[in-house]
Coordinates of C-alpha atoms in Angstrom, one line a residue:
M1109 CA 43.0 -7.2 73.5
P1110 CA 43.3 -3.9 75.3
F1111 CA 44.7 -0.9 73.4
R1112 CA 48.2 0.0 74.6
S1113 CA 49.2 3.6 74.3
L1114 CA 52.5 4.3 72.5
S1115 CA 55.1 6.6 73.8
P1116 CA 57.0 8.9 71.5
E1117 CA 60.1 6.6 71.9
D1118 CA 58.0 3.6 70.7
V1119 CA 56.9 5.6 67.6
I1120 CA 60.5 6.8 66.9
S1121 CA 62.0 3.3 67.3
G1122 CA 59.3 1.8 65.1
G1123 CA 59.9 4.5 62.5
T1124 CA 63.7 3.8 62.6
R1125 CA 63.1 0.1 62.1
L1126 CA 60.9 0.9 59.1
V1127 CA 63.5 3.2 57.5
R1128 CA 66.2 0.6 58.1
A1129 CA 64.1 -2.1 56.4
G1130 CA 63.5 0.3 53.5
L1131 CA 67.1 1.0 53.1
E1132 CA 68.0 -2.8 53.1
G1133 CA 65.3 -3.4 50.5
G1134 CA 66.8 -0.6 48.4
K1135 CA 70.2 -2.2 48.6
S1136 CA 68.7 -5.5 47.5
A1137 CA 66.9 -3.9 44.5
V1138 CA 70.1 -2.2 43.4
A1139 CA 72.1 -5.5 43.7
H1140 CA 69.6 -7.5 41.7
G1141 CA 68.2 -4.8 39.5
K1142 CA 71.5 -3.6 38.0
P1143 CA 72.4 -6.9 36.2
A1144 CA 68.8 -7.1 34.8
L1145 CA 69.0 -3.5 33.6
E1146 CA 72.4 -4.2 32.0
R1147 CA 71.0 -7.3 30.3
A1148 CA 68.0 -5.4 29.0
A1149 CA 70.2 -2.6 27.7
N1150 CA 72.5 -5.2 26.0
L1151 CA 69.5 -6.9 24.4
T1152 CA 68.1 -3.5 23.2
A1153 CA 71.4 -2.7 21.6
Q1154 CA 71.5 -6.1 19.8
A1155 CA 68.0 -5.6 18.5
A1156 CA 68.8 -2.1 17.3
N1157 CA 71.9 -3.4 15.5
W1158 CA 69.9 -6.3 13.9
G1159 CA 67.2 -3.8 12.8
A1160 CA 69.8 -1.5 11.2
Q1161 CA 71.3 -4.5 9.3
N1162 CA 67.9 -6.0 8.3
P1163 CA 65.5 -3.1 7.9
A1164 CA 62.8 -5.0 5.9
S1165 CA 62.8 -7.9 8.3
F1166 CA 62.7 -5.5 11.2
A1167 CA 59.7 -3.7 9.7
C1168 CA 57.9 -7.0 9.2
A1169 CA 58.6 -8.0 12.7
A1170 CA 57.4 -4.7 14.1
V1171 CA 54.2 -4.7 12.0
G1172 CA 53.6 -8.4 12.9
A1173 CA 54.0 -7.8 16.6
T1174 CA 51.8 -4.7 16.5
G1175 CA 49.1 -6.7 14.6
A1176 CA 49.3 -9.5 17.2
L1177 CA 48.9 -7.0 20.0
V1178 CA 45.9 -5.4 18.2
F1179 CA 44.4 -8.9 17.8
V1180 CA 44.8 -9.8 21.4
A1181 CA 43.7 -6.4 22.8
P1182 CA 41.6 -4.5 20.2
G1183 CA 40.4 -2.0 22.8
L1184 CA 43.9 -0.5 22.9
V1185 CA 43.2 0.8 19.4
S1186 CA 39.4 1.0 19.0
I1187 CA 38.5 3.0 22.1
P1188 CA 41.0 5.8 21.7
L1189 CA 40.2 5.9 18.0
L1190 CA 36.5 6.2 18.6
S1191 CA 37.0 8.9 21.2
S1192 CA 39.4 10.9 18.9
I1193 CA 36.7 10.9 16.1
G1194 CA 34.1 12.1 18.6
F1195 CA 32.2 8.9 19.7
T1196 CA 32.5 9.2 23.5
A1197 CA 30.9 7.5 26.5
N1198 CA 28.6 10.5 26.8
G1199 CA 27.5 10.4 23.1
I1200 CA 28.8 12.3 20.1
Q1201 CA 31.1 15.1 21.1
A1202 CA 30.1 18.6 19.8
G1203 CA 32.4 20.0 17.1
S1204 CA 34.0 16.6 16.3
A1205 CA 34.2 14.7 13.1
A1206 CA 31.4 12.4 14.3
A1207 CA 29.2 15.5 14.9
A1208 CA 29.9 16.7 11.4
A1209 CA 29.0 13.4 9.9
H1210 CA 25.9 13.2 12.1
S1211 CA 24.8 16.6 10.9
Q1212 CA 25.1 15.5 7.3
I1213 CA 23.3 12.2 7.8
G1214 CA 20.4 13.5 9.9
N1215 CA 18.4 10.8 11.6
I1216 CA 20.5 7.7 12.4
V1217 CA 19.0 4.4 11.1
C1218 CA 19.2 1.5 13.5
G1219 CA 21.9 -1.0 12.5
S1220 CA 23.8 1.5 10.3
A1221 CA 27.5 2.1 10.6
M1222 CA 26.8 5.4 12.4
A1223 CA 24.6 3.7 15.0
I1224 CA 27.1 0.9 15.5
T1225 CA 30.0 3.3 16.1
Q1226 CA 27.8 5.5 18.3
S1227 CA 27.0 2.4 20.4
A1228 CA 30.6 1.4 20.5
G1229 CA 31.8 4.8 21.6
A1230 CA 29.3 4.7 24.5
G1231 CA 30.5 1.2 25.4
G1232 CA 27.4 -0.6 24.1
S1233 CA 27.0 -3.7 22.0
G1234 CA 28.5 -1.9 19.0
L1235 CA 31.8 -2.2 20.7
V1236 CA 31.8 -6.0 20.0
I1237 CA 31.5 -5.3 16.3
V1238 CA 34.1 -2.6 16.2
N1239 CA 36.5 -4.7 18.2
G1240 CA 35.9 -7.6 15.9
V1241 CA 36.8 -5.5 12.9
T1242 CA 39.8 -4.2 14.7
Q1243 CA 40.9 -7.8 15.4
L1244 CA 40.5 -8.6 11.8
G1245 CA 42.8 -5.7 11.0
G1246 CA 45.4 -6.9 13.5
A1247 CA 45.2 -10.5 12.1
A1248 CA 45.7 -9.1 8.6
M1249 CA 48.7 -7.1 9.8
T1250 CA 50.3 -10.1 11.3
V1251 CA 49.6 -12.5 8.5
G1252 CA 50.6 -10.0 5.8
S1253 CA 53.9 -9.1 7.5
A1254 CA 54.7 -12.8 7.9
G1255 CA 53.9 -13.3 4.3
L1256 CA 56.2 -10.5 3.2
A1257 CA 59.0 -11.7 5.4
W1258 CA 58.6 -15.2 3.9
V1259 CA 58.7 -13.7 0.3
K1260 CA 61.8 -11.7 1.3
A1261 CA 63.5 -14.7 2.6
K1262 CA 62.9 -16.6 -0.6
L1263 CA 64.2 -13.9 -2.8

């Protein structure tokens, strides 16, 4: 297929068609997006009212949902937490809490908690252990909040 050169008029008419299509798509998004946005705002208001009327149940639901999220995606918690303490992908960050602990410990023993967290921070096999412990915490949050909600319902 030979290359056809485009005239300035061809480029302008193509650009005009593209802009018109974008404007039509924008109209469609507004037409369909507004009802969904109104429903979402209404649902949010209903949830806020229920939470204000049932603060203990709302707290249990929030903690339970957070625990479930941590259970499903432990990396959302473990990786930022490890990094904030000073266990980074490049090793222990100078001046961090991890560096202070390392200076107190001295040589790191293989299999110790410090070695595991150092490995986890670098994305090694220690991350499996840290994520497993994080998942246990998420499961405990979910089960504990469900238990408290059940006890509250019985009282």
